Amino acid sequence: MFNDSIILAGGSGTRLWPASNTHKPKQFLQTPRGTTLFEEALERAFAITEPEGRVVVVCGKTHIPHIVASCTELPVEQRKRLVLIPEPFARNTAPAITCAVRYLEFLHGKKESTALVLTSDHIMGPLETFVEDADAASFLAQHHALVVFGIPPRHPETGYGYIEAGASLTTPQNLTNTYQVKSFREKPDRPTAETFLKQGNFFWNSGMFAFSVSQFKENLRKYAPVIMESFKQLTDPTTDASMWQIEYEVPLLQRWKGLEKSYEQCPSISIDYALAEKCRDVAVVQARFSWTDVGSWDEYARLFSNSSGTVYSFKAENCFVDSDFPVALCGVEDLLVVGRKNPETGTPVVLICKRGDTQGVKDIVEQIKSDHRTDLL
């Protein structure tokens, strides 16, 4: 198990727009289990964190109400172990993780500790298998600079980064799914992705990381000193009650002194570019649990299969609807229709696209941004 865990719960999830938006991003959408993606991330975090350990959630300010609402069903003992850190503004994953690590550094002092960074917008399971793989990562984190989780590719995907595995590594559990990382690869073109799939030692990068806090700081100082320096000005929140706010027994680090200036001075960069690709001693755990990115409406429709909302249809075939307001379909096929109202302005937004073409949604979002129609996002 890990001493603590970190959940990255920021982002806007533009690939599932308009259901996923700045007010309610992808991680707060429901899964086939009836829970949200974030709630499932919480379940994983508590399952792999020691009984007294902290679960640190780094998120956007507008996400706090959704997170607090998700936590109200947790036992009070678990709620008290949470630490919510609202980012002043988005700066990608490296600053978000560094922010959480700085809190853990203040919490533990010079005591050595390990942490697992979890995503909040993926579907994984079963939980028991995930915990077993996380235990292997916990052991490796004590002996390697960084540990990542690799997903065995199911097809030649061009939308993910890849991890090239090298020599096998040993763990106390005698698992056969742990390796030295040979290289990280950018999102490939189709022919390259097909080659990766045939070679058999390439994995999709899941976006989850494990490390010892001291080793993470040392590598950050070595490979990304600008980020390290940006967060040095943070003051100790564990000794100043004025920085905290309690919402339904959940500790919220609402007024962390120095946080806004730290983010202003910090570059926007992913942990992959800032650290993972530069570290020389990285291990990978080949995931034995199932993993789904839910990265498109095609994938979402496959998971849910049945339409949601009030739908009227006549001679409409193979269509999927997820809408807050009634939708009528007539004489059409292979369509995905998503309708939402902006919770603040009430502006209705409807996405209509053909099955198989939903990766273009992110391009639509960019057009809306260019048109400065923030009321639609």
mmCIF file of C-alpha atoms in Angstrom:
data_model
loop_
_atom_site.group_PDB
_atom_site.id
_atom_site.type_symbol
_atom_site.label_atom_id
_atom_site.label_comp_id
_atom_site.label_asym_id
_atom_site.label_seq_id
_atom_site.Cartn_x
_atom_site.Cartn_y
_atom_site.Cartn_z
ATOM 1 C CA MET A 1 0.000 0.000 0.000
ATOM 2 C CA PHE A 2 0.950 3.636 -0.330
ATOM 3 C CA ASN A 3 1.356 6.129 2.490
ATOM 4 C CA ASP A 4 -0.798 8.627 0.585
ATOM 5 C CA SER A 5 -2.524 9.040 -2.762
ATOM 6 C CA ILE A 6 -3.159 11.965 -5.097
ATOM 7 C CA ILE A 7 -6.199 12.304 -7.372
ATOM 8 C CA LEU A 8 -5.974 14.671 -10.334
ATOM 9 C CA ALA A 9 -9.524 15.973 -10.730
ATOM 10 C CA GLY A 10 -9.045 19.104 -12.832
ATOM 11 C CA GLY A 11 -9.523 19.556 -16.557
ATOM 12 C CA SER A 12 -12.554 20.258 -18.681
ATOM 13 C CA GLY A 13 -12.918 16.993 -20.613
ATOM 14 C CA THR A 14 -13.640 18.601 -23.976
ATOM 15 C CA ARG A 15 -13.900 15.260 -25.816
ATOM 16 C CA LEU A 16 -17.272 14.624 -24.132
ATOM 17 C CA TRP A 17 -18.638 18.121 -24.670
ATOM 18 C CA PRO A 18 -21.335 19.322 -24.139
ATOM 19 C CA ALA A 19 -22.132 16.910 -21.271
ATOM 20 C CA SER A 20 -18.575 17.481 -20.044
ATOM 21 C CA ASN A 21 -17.922 21.205 -19.691
ATOM 22 C CA THR A 22 -16.199 23.773 -17.491
ATOM 23 C CA HIS A 23 -18.995 23.520 -14.920
ATOM 24 C CA LYS A 24 -19.226 19.733 -14.855
ATOM 25 C CA PRO A 25 -16.268 18.009 -16.542
ATOM 26 C CA LYS A 26 -16.002 14.386 -17.594
ATOM 27 C CA GLN A 27 -14.949 13.013 -14.190
ATOM 28 C CA PHE A 28 -18.347 13.905 -12.738
ATOM 29 C CA LEU A 29 -20.337 12.021 -15.365
ATOM 30 C CA GLN A 30 -21.939 8.726 -14.430
ATOM 31 C CA THR A 31 -20.504 5.293 -15.215
ATOM 32 C CA PRO A 32 -22.483 2.111 -15.998
ATOM 33 C CA ARG A 33 -22.329 1.359 -12.253
ATOM 34 C CA GLY A 34 -24.407 4.462 -11.518
ATOM 35 C CA THR A 35 -21.505 6.220 -9.783
ATOM 36 C CA THR A 36 -19.377 9.016 -11.203
ATOM 37 C CA LEU A 37 -15.871 8.482 -12.552
ATOM 38 C CA PHE A 38 -14.545 10.605 -9.684
ATOM 39 C CA GLU A 39 -16.360 8.512 -7.070
ATOM 40 C CA GLU A 40 -14.758 5.384 -8.506
ATOM 41 C CA ALA A 41 -11.359 7.097 -8.310
ATOM 42 C CA LEU A 42 -12.029 7.808 -4.634
ATOM 43 C CA GLU A 43 -12.808 4.132 -4.076
ATOM 44 C CA ARG A 44 -9.495 3.132 -5.655
ATOM 45 C CA ALA A 45 -7.585 5.745 -3.665
ATOM 46 C CA PHE A 46 -8.840 4.568 -0.284
ATOM 47 C CA ALA A 47 -8.268 0.931 -1.286
ATOM 48 C CA ILE A 48 -4.535 1.465 -1.916
ATOM 49 C CA THR A 49 -3.796 4.052 0.806
ATOM 50 C CA GLU A 50 -2.783 3.160 4.360
ATOM 51 C CA PRO A 51 -5.555 3.572 6.968
ATOM 52 C CA GLU A 52 -4.064 6.804 8.308
ATOM 53 C CA GLY A 53 -2.904 8.127 4.938
ATOM 54 C CA ARG A 54 -4.233 11.176 3.127
ATOM 55 C CA VAL A 55 -6.095 11.271 -0.173
ATOM 56 C CA VAL A 56 -5.160 14.605 -1.762
ATOM 57 C CA VAL A 57 -7.505 15.848 -4.487
ATOM 58 C CA VAL A 58 -6.209 18.593 -6.784
ATOM 59 C CA CYS A 59 -8.989 20.230 -8.780
ATOM 60 C CA GLY A 60 -10.351 23.433 -10.291
ATOM 61 C CA LYS A 61 -12.195 25.917 -8.102
ATOM 62 C CA THR A 62 -15.452 25.344 -9.984
ATOM 63 C CA HIS A 63 -15.202 21.608 -9.325
ATOM 64 C CA ILE A 64 -15.362 21.884 -5.525
ATOM 65 C CA PRO A 65 -19.202 21.592 -5.253
ATOM 66 C CA HIS A 66 -19.189 18.385 -7.336
ATOM 67 C CA ILE A 67 -16.342 16.908 -5.294
ATOM 68 C CA VAL A 68 -17.899 17.771 -1.942
ATOM 69 C CA ALA A 69 -21.213 16.296 -3.122
ATOM 70 C CA SER A 70 -19.383 13.094 -4.116
ATOM 71 C CA CYS A 71 -17.789 12.877 -0.681
ATOM 72 C CA THR A 72 -20.943 13.247 1.409
ATOM 73 C CA GLU A 73 -21.705 9.524 1.117
ATOM 74 C CA LEU A 74 -18.264 8.529 2.428
ATOM 75 C CA PRO A 75 -17.825 7.474 6.071
ATOM 76 C CA VAL A 76 -16.835 10.448 8.233
ATOM 77 C CA GLU A 77 -13.439 8.841 8.942
ATOM 78 C CA GLN A 78 -12.621 8.814 5.224
ATOM 79 C CA ARG A 79 -13.894 12.356 4.670
ATOM 80 C CA LYS A 80 -11.497 13.614 7.347
ATOM 81 C CA ARG A 81 -8.581 11.955 5.520
ATOM 82 C CA LEU A 82 -9.313 13.892 2.341
ATOM 83 C CA VAL A 83 -7.505 17.110 1.444
ATOM 84 C CA LEU A 84 -9.022 19.207 -1.351
ATOM 85 C CA ILE A 85 -6.660 21.677 -3.035
ATOM 86 C CA PRO A 86 -8.340 24.046 -5.534
ATOM 87 C CA GLU A 87 -5.895 25.261 -8.192
ATOM 88 C CA PRO A 88 -5.946 29.029 -8.918
ATOM 89 C CA PHE A 89 -5.965 28.124 -12.631
ATOM 90 C CA ALA A 90 -5.095 25.148 -14.794
ATOM 91 C CA ARG A 91 -1.387 24.450 -15.326
ATOM 92 C CA ASN A 92 -1.369 20.791 -16.507
ATOM 93 C CA THR A 93 -0.300 17.741 -14.496
ATOM 94 C CA ALA A 94 3.276 18.554 -13.415
ATOM 95 C CA PRO A 95 2.310 21.612 -11.332
ATOM 96 C CA ALA A 96 -0.786 19.829 -9.971
ATOM 97 C CA ILE A 97 1.259 16.866 -8.748
ATOM 98 C CA THR A 98 4.009 19.116 -7.377
ATOM 99 C CA CYS A 99 1.405 21.104 -5.463
ATOM 100 C CA ALA A 100 0.111 17.908 -3.808
ATOM 101 C CA VAL A 101 3.652 16.686 -3.095
ATOM 102 C CA ARG A 102 4.463 19.967 -1.352
ATOM 103 C CA TYR A 103 1.487 19.424 0.944
ATOM 104 C CA LEU A 104 2.665 15.880 1.733
ATOM 105 C CA GLU A 105 6.147 17.236 2.400
ATOM 106 C CA PHE A 106 4.745 19.644 4.991
ATOM 107 C CA LEU A 107 2.598 16.862 6.449
ATOM 108 C CA HIS A 108 5.348 14.261 6.889
ATOM 109 C CA GLY A 109 8.412 16.437 7.408
ATOM 110 C CA LYS A 110 11.580 14.431 6.858
ATOM 111 C CA LYS A 111 9.793 11.087 7.157
ATOM 112 C CA GLU A 112 10.036 9.029 3.957
ATOM 113 C CA SER A 113 6.735 8.305 2.218
ATOM 114 C CA THR A 114 5.320 6.979 -1.043
ATOM 115 C CA ALA A 115 2.426 8.275 -3.115
ATOM 116 C CA LEU A 116 0.310 7.058 -6.021
ATOM 117 C CA VAL A 117 -1.103 9.574 -8.514
ATOM 118 C CA LEU A 118 -4.510 8.553 -9.854
ATOM 119 C CA THR A 119 -6.562 9.856 -12.743
ATOM 120 C CA SER A 120 -10.228 10.644 -12.074
ATOM 121 C CA ASP A 121 -11.728 10.208 -15.534
ATOM 122 C CA HIS A 122 -11.064 6.568 -16.454
ATOM 123 C CA ILE A 123 -12.976 3.335 -15.832
ATOM 124 C CA MET A 124 -10.932 0.502 -14.305
ATOM 125 C CA GLY A 125 -11.631 -2.839 -12.715
ATOM 126 C CA PRO A 126 -11.919 -5.120 -10.962
ATOM 127 C CA LEU A 127 -10.777 -3.261 -7.849
ATOM 128 C CA GLU A 128 -9.002 -6.319 -6.388
ATOM 129 C CA THR A 129 -6.744 -6.658 -9.428
ATOM 130 C CA PHE A 130 -6.015 -2.935 -9.434
ATOM 131 C CA VAL A 131 -4.958 -3.142 -5.768
ATOM 132 C CA GLU A 132 -2.604 -6.053 -6.532
ATOM 133 C CA ASP A 133 -0.945 -4.100 -9.340
ATOM 134 C CA ALA A 134 -0.763 -1.017 -7.108
ATOM 135 C CA ASP A 135 0.999 -3.084 -4.420
ATOM 136 C CA ALA A 136 3.632 -4.044 -6.993
ATOM 137 C CA ALA A 137 4.016 -0.360 -7.897
ATOM 138 C CA SER A 138 4.388 0.504 -4.207
ATOM 139 C CA PHE A 139 7.351 -1.849 -3.905
ATOM 140 C CA LEU A 140 8.941 -0.573 -7.117
ATOM 141 C CA ALA A 141 8.481 3.055 -6.022
ATOM 142 C CA GLN A 142 10.920 2.422 -3.175
ATOM 143 C CA HIS A 143 13.651 1.280 -5.583
ATOM 144 C CA HIS A 144 13.104 3.305 -8.770
ATOM 145 C CA ALA A 145 12.880 6.995 -9.663
ATOM 146 C CA LEU A 146 9.337 6.659 -10.963
ATOM 147 C CA VAL A 147 6.749 3.957 -11.657
ATOM 148 C CA VAL A 148 4.104 4.113 -14.389
ATOM 149 C CA PHE A 149 1.178 1.876 -15.331
ATOM 150 C CA GLY A 150 1.056 0.526 -18.882
ATOM 151 C CA ILE A 151 -2.160 -0.663 -20.509
ATOM 152 C CA PRO A 152 -1.831 -3.578 -22.967
ATOM 153 C CA PRO A 153 -3.039 -2.105 -26.288
ATOM 154 C CA ARG A 154 -6.209 -3.618 -27.730
ATOM 155 C CA HIS A 155 -5.828 -1.980 -31.138
ATOM 156 C CA PRO A 156 -3.389 0.378 -32.929
ATOM 157 C CA GLU A 157 -4.526 3.527 -31.108
ATOM 158 C CA THR A 158 -3.082 6.850 -32.312
ATOM 159 C CA GLY A 159 -4.581 8.975 -29.524
ATOM 160 C CA TYR A 160 -2.387 7.762 -26.642
ATOM 161 C CA GLY A 161 1.278 7.987 -25.799
ATOM 162 C CA TYR A 162 3.103 4.636 -25.527
ATOM 163 C CA ILE A 163 5.562 3.082 -23.079
ATOM 164 C CA GLU A 164 8.240 0.741 -24.404
ATOM 165 C CA ALA A 165 9.037 -1.993 -21.872
ATOM 166 C CA GLY A 166 12.511 -3.455 -21.481
ATOM 167 C CA ALA A 167 13.902 -6.040 -19.061
ATOM 168 C CA SER A 168 11.669 -7.763 -16.498
ATOM 169 C CA LEU A 169 11.820 -6.721 -12.844
ATOM 170 C CA THR A 170 11.138 -8.762 -9.717
ATOM 171 C CA THR A 171 8.725 -7.964 -6.895
ATOM 172 C CA PRO A 172 7.952 -9.726 -3.571
ATOM 173 C CA GLN A 173 4.679 -10.937 -5.108
ATOM 174 C CA ASN A 174 6.679 -12.668 -7.902
ATOM 175 C CA LEU A 175 4.486 -10.995 -10.489
ATOM 176 C CA THR A 176 5.506 -11.275 -14.130
ATOM 177 C CA ASN A 177 4.068 -7.933 -15.228
ATOM 178 C CA THR A 178 6.773 -5.490 -14.074
ATOM 179 C CA TYR A 179 9.495 -4.117 -16.362
ATOM 180 C CA GLN A 180 12.142 -1.475 -16.759
ATOM 181 C CA VAL A 181 10.985 1.337 -19.052
ATOM 182 C CA LYS A 182 13.077 1.519 -22.192
ATOM 183 C CA SER A 183 11.461 4.634 -23.659
ATOM 184 C CA PHE A 184 8.374 6.819 -23.830
ATOM 185 C CA ARG A 185 6.872 7.426 -27.269
ATOM 186 C CA GLU A 186 4.677 10.269 -28.474
ATOM 187 C CA LYS A 187 1.235 9.628 -29.953
ATOM 188 C CA PRO A 188 2.083 7.667 -33.113
ATOM 189 C CA ASP A 189 0.683 7.661 -36.624
ATOM 190 C CA ARG A 190 -1.319 4.608 -37.701
ATOM 191 C CA PRO A 191 1.566 2.570 -39.215
ATOM 192 C CA THR A 192 3.726 3.149 -36.118
ATOM 193 C CA ALA A 193 0.853 2.191 -33.791
ATOM 194 C CA GLU A 194 0.411 -1.036 -35.772
ATOM 195 C CA THR A 195 4.123 -1.780 -35.363
ATOM 196 C CA PHE A 196 3.906 -1.163 -31.604
ATOM 197 C CA LEU A 197 0.975 -3.569 -31.386
ATOM 198 C CA LYS A 198 2.830 -6.317 -33.260
ATOM 199 C CA GLN A 199 6.010 -5.980 -31.188
ATOM 200 C CA GLY A 200 4.173 -6.787 -27.978
ATOM 201 C CA ASN A 201 6.316 -4.778 -25.544
ATOM 202 C CA PHE A 202 4.554 -1.439 -25.999
ATOM 203 C CA PHE A 203 1.804 -0.237 -23.662
ATOM 204 C CA TRP A 204 -0.598 2.692 -23.613
ATOM 205 C CA ASN A 205 0.384 5.301 -21.040
ATOM 206 C CA SER A 206 -2.383 5.345 -18.406
ATOM 207 C CA GLY A 207 -1.400 8.681 -16.841
ATOM 208 C CA MET A 208 -0.901 7.158 -13.367
ATOM 209 C CA PHE A 209 2.391 7.437 -11.484
ATOM 210 C CA ALA A 210 3.957 6.145 -8.277
ATOM 211 C CA PHE A 211 7.029 7.437 -6.456
ATOM 212 C CA SER A 212 8.685 8.136 -3.156
ATOM 213 C CA VAL A 213 8.197 11.795 -2.246
ATOM 214 C CA SER A 214 11.899 12.394 -1.662
ATOM 215 C CA GLN A 215 12.830 10.830 -5.030
ATOM 216 C CA PHE A 216 10.168 12.873 -6.819
ATOM 217 C CA LYS A 217 11.546 16.094 -5.326
ATOM 218 C CA GLU A 218 15.099 15.136 -6.242
ATOM 219 C CA ASN A 219 14.153 14.420 -9.855
ATOM 220 C CA LEU A 220 12.097 17.589 -10.079
ATOM 221 C CA ARG A 221 15.082 19.573 -8.820
ATOM 222 C CA LYS A 222 17.244 17.893 -11.444
ATOM 223 C CA TYR A 223 14.994 17.878 -14.507
ATOM 224 C CA ALA A 224 12.412 20.630 -13.884
ATOM 225 C CA PRO A 225 13.986 23.162 -11.485
ATOM 226 C CA VAL A 226 11.647 25.958 -12.592
ATOM 227 C CA ILE A 227 8.660 24.012 -11.251
ATOM 228 C CA MET A 228 10.489 23.183 -8.034
ATOM 229 C CA GLU A 229 11.429 26.820 -7.476
ATOM 230 C CA SER A 230 7.891 28.041 -8.206
ATOM 231 C CA PHE A 231 6.438 26.051 -5.318
ATOM 232 C CA LYS A 232 9.135 26.846 -2.737
ATOM 233 C CA GLN A 233 7.258 29.956 -1.617
ATOM 234 C CA LEU A 234 4.308 27.928 -0.258
ATOM 235 C CA THR A 235 3.908 28.191 3.508
ATOM 236 C CA ASP A 236 3.121 25.285 5.825
ATOM 237 C CA PRO A 237 -0.669 24.739 5.816
ATOM 238 C CA THR A 238 -0.580 22.067 8.513
ATOM 239 C CA THR A 239 0.112 24.683 11.205
ATOM 240 C CA ASP A 240 -2.235 27.459 10.082
ATOM 241 C CA ALA A 241 -5.963 26.828 10.560
ATOM 242 C CA SER A 242 -6.859 30.079 8.777
ATOM 243 C CA MET A 243 -5.984 28.479 5.420
ATOM 244 C CA TRP A 244 -8.619 25.781 5.826
ATOM 245 C CA GLN A 245 -12.343 25.493 5.353
ATOM 246 C CA ILE A 246 -14.390 22.438 6.345
ATOM 247 C CA GLU A 247 -17.232 21.330 4.061
ATOM 248 C CA TYR A 248 -19.275 18.356 5.351
ATOM 249 C CA GLU A 249 -16.255 17.123 7.359
ATOM 250 C CA VAL A 250 -14.046 17.423 4.238
ATOM 251 C CA PRO A 251 -10.904 19.589 4.731
ATOM 252 C CA LEU A 252 -10.580 22.186 1.968
ATOM 253 C CA LEU A 253 -7.261 24.035 1.649
ATOM 254 C CA GLN A 254 -9.017 27.151 0.436
ATOM 255 C CA ARG A 255 -6.472 29.858 1.256
ATOM 256 C CA TRP A 256 -3.017 28.318 0.844
ATOM 257 C CA LYS A 257 -0.614 31.223 1.156
ATOM 258 C CA GLY A 258 1.661 31.501 -1.865
ATOM 259 C CA LEU A 259 -0.318 29.120 -4.084
ATOM 260 C CA GLU A 260 -1.566 31.666 -6.616
ATOM 261 C CA LYS A 261 1.892 33.190 -7.066
ATOM 262 C CA SER A 262 3.380 29.694 -7.428
ATOM 263 C CA TYR A 263 0.984 28.924 -10.262
ATOM 264 C CA GLU A 264 1.630 32.269 -11.936
ATOM 265 C CA GLN A 265 5.369 31.546 -12.037
ATOM 266 C CA CYS A 266 5.038 27.899 -13.045
ATOM 267 C CA PRO A 267 4.986 26.775 -16.698
ATOM 268 C CA SER A 268 2.065 24.719 -17.985
ATOM 269 C CA ILE A 269 3.581 21.296 -18.644
ATOM 270 C CA SER A 270 2.632 17.645 -18.227
ATOM 271 C CA ILE A 271 4.444 15.349 -15.832
ATOM 272 C CA ASP A 272 5.412 13.211 -18.841
ATOM 273 C CA TYR A 273 7.381 16.016 -20.487
ATOM 274 C CA ALA A 274 8.669 17.561 -17.256
ATOM 275 C CA LEU A 275 9.874 14.378 -15.584
ATOM 276 C CA ALA A 276 8.912 10.909 -16.826
ATOM 277 C CA GLU A 277 10.613 11.108 -20.215
ATOM 278 C CA LYS A 278 13.805 12.491 -18.649
ATOM 279 C CA CYS A 279 14.232 10.104 -15.702
ATOM 280 C CA ARG A 280 16.719 7.307 -16.304
ATOM 281 C CA ASP A 281 15.314 4.767 -13.862
ATOM 282 C CA VAL A 282 11.601 4.277 -14.530
ATOM 283 C CA ALA A 283 9.628 1.065 -13.996
ATOM 284 C CA VAL A 284 6.319 0.060 -15.563
ATOM 285 C CA VAL A 285 3.598 -2.197 -14.207
ATOM 286 C CA GLN A 286 1.703 -3.903 -17.010
ATOM 287 C CA ALA A 287 -1.920 -3.488 -15.962
ATOM 288 C CA ARG A 288 -3.844 -6.692 -15.410
ATOM 289 C CA PHE A 289 -6.986 -4.683 -14.646
ATOM 290 C CA SER A 290 -9.265 -3.431 -17.417
ATOM 291 C CA TRP A 291 -8.933 0.222 -18.392
ATOM 292 C CA THR A 292 -11.152 2.473 -20.471
ATOM 293 C CA ASP A 293 -10.369 6.097 -21.223
ATOM 294 C CA VAL A 294 -13.966 7.044 -22.138
ATOM 295 C CA GLY A 295 -12.314 9.462 -24.547
ATOM 296 C CA SER A 296 -15.114 9.899 -27.068
ATOM 297 C CA TRP A 297 -18.876 9.773 -27.443
ATOM 298 C CA ASP A 298 -18.458 6.586 -29.459
ATOM 299 C CA GLU A 299 -16.836 4.967 -26.430
ATOM 300 C CA TYR A 300 -19.431 6.425 -24.060
ATOM 301 C CA ALA A 301 -22.298 5.109 -26.214
ATOM 302 C CA ARG A 302 -20.645 1.686 -26.322
ATOM 303 C CA LEU A 303 -20.469 1.575 -22.518
ATOM 304 C CA PHE A 304 -24.024 2.741 -21.902
ATOM 305 C CA SER A 305 -25.695 1.410 -25.072
ATOM 306 C CA ASN A 306 -29.148 2.742 -24.057
ATOM 307 C CA SER A 307 -30.193 6.345 -24.672
ATOM 308 C CA SER A 308 -30.815 8.713 -21.763
ATOM 309 C CA GLY A 309 -33.593 11.288 -21.525
ATOM 310 C CA THR A 310 -36.901 11.667 -23.347
ATOM 311 C CA VAL A 311 -36.520 10.342 -26.886
ATOM 312 C CA TYR A 312 -39.159 10.050 -29.634
ATOM 313 C CA SER A 313 -38.201 8.194 -32.797
ATOM 314 C CA PHE A 314 -39.637 7.019 -36.086
ATOM 315 C CA LYS A 315 -37.598 4.952 -38.524
ATOM 316 C CA ALA A 316 -34.429 5.897 -36.644
ATOM 317 C CA GLU A 317 -31.796 3.175 -36.404
ATOM 318 C CA ASN A 318 -28.610 2.735 -34.375
ATOM 319 C CA CYS A 319 -28.845 6.171 -32.745
ATOM 320 C CA PHE A 320 -27.746 7.184 -29.235
ATOM 321 C CA VAL A 321 -29.228 10.133 -27.323
ATOM 322 C CA ASP A 322 -28.088 11.691 -24.034
ATOM 323 C CA SER A 323 -30.066 14.870 -23.446
ATOM 324 C CA ASP A 324 -31.483 17.081 -20.698
ATOM 325 C CA PHE A 325 -34.418 17.991 -22.941
ATOM 326 C CA PRO A 326 -36.671 15.969 -25.298
ATOM 327 C CA VAL A 327 -35.236 14.843 -28.636
ATOM 328 C CA ALA A 328 -37.158 13.532 -31.654
ATOM 329 C CA LEU A 329 -35.517 11.483 -34.409
ATOM 330 C CA CYS A 330 -37.080 10.699 -37.755
ATOM 331 C CA GLY A 331 -35.643 8.779 -40.707
ATOM 332 C CA VAL A 332 -32.009 8.940 -39.551
ATOM 333 C CA GLU A 333 -29.374 6.381 -38.623
ATOM 334 C CA ASP A 334 -25.996 6.091 -36.886
ATOM 335 C CA LEU A 335 -26.315 9.406 -35.055
ATOM 336 C CA LEU A 336 -25.121 10.508 -31.625
ATOM 337 C CA VAL A 337 -27.156 13.363 -30.140
ATOM 338 C CA VAL A 338 -26.137 15.096 -26.906
ATOM 339 C CA GLY A 339 -28.089 17.995 -25.431
ATOM 340 C CA ARG A 340 -27.302 20.109 -22.377
ATOM 341 C CA LYS A 341 -28.300 23.432 -20.856
ATOM 342 C CA ASN A 342 -25.673 25.729 -19.370
ATOM 343 C CA PRO A 343 -26.393 25.614 -15.601
ATOM 344 C CA GLU A 344 -25.701 29.347 -15.210
ATOM 345 C CA THR A 345 -27.167 30.902 -18.376
ATOM 346 C CA GLY A 346 -29.670 28.250 -19.410
ATOM 347 C CA THR A 347 -28.284 28.348 -22.966
ATOM 348 C CA PRO A 348 -29.132 25.057 -24.706
ATOM 349 C CA VAL A 349 -26.384 23.302 -26.650
ATOM 350 C CA VAL A 350 -26.882 20.312 -28.963
ATOM 351 C CA LEU A 351 -24.174 18.127 -30.476
ATOM 352 C CA ILE A 352 -25.159 15.966 -33.469
ATOM 353 C CA CYS A 353 -22.524 13.749 -35.013
ATOM 354 C CA LYS A 354 -22.220 10.525 -36.911
ATOM 355 C CA ARG A 355 -21.042 7.403 -35.126
ATOM 356 C CA GLY A 356 -17.333 6.952 -35.773
ATOM 357 C CA ASP A 357 -16.650 10.684 -36.181
ATOM 358 C CA THR A 358 -16.819 11.779 -32.538
ATOM 359 C CA GLN A 359 -13.077 12.470 -32.220
ATOM 360 C CA GLY A 360 -13.865 15.720 -34.031
ATOM 361 C CA VAL A 361 -15.715 17.060 -30.989
ATOM 362 C CA LYS A 362 -12.514 18.587 -29.599
ATOM 363 C CA ASP A 363 -12.141 20.536 -32.852
ATOM 364 C CA ILE A 364 -15.665 21.880 -32.453
ATOM 365 C CA VAL A 365 -14.754 23.023 -28.937
ATOM 366 C CA GLU A 366 -11.722 24.871 -30.313
ATOM 367 C CA GLN A 367 -13.974 26.657 -32.812
ATOM 368 C CA ILE A 368 -16.281 27.725 -29.982
ATOM 369 C CA LYS A 369 -13.311 29.013 -27.984
ATOM 370 C CA SER A 370 -12.074 30.978 -30.994
ATOM 371 C CA ASP A 371 -15.547 32.521 -31.268
ATOM 372 C CA HIS A 372 -15.356 33.498 -27.556
ATOM 373 C CA ARG A 373 -18.656 31.735 -26.823
ATOM 374 C CA THR A 374 -17.806 30.794 -23.241
ATOM 375 C CA ASP A 375 -21.545 30.483 -22.538
ATOM 376 C CA LEU A 376 -21.471 27.303 -24.617
ATOM 377 C CA LEU A 377 -18.584 25.763 -22.691
#
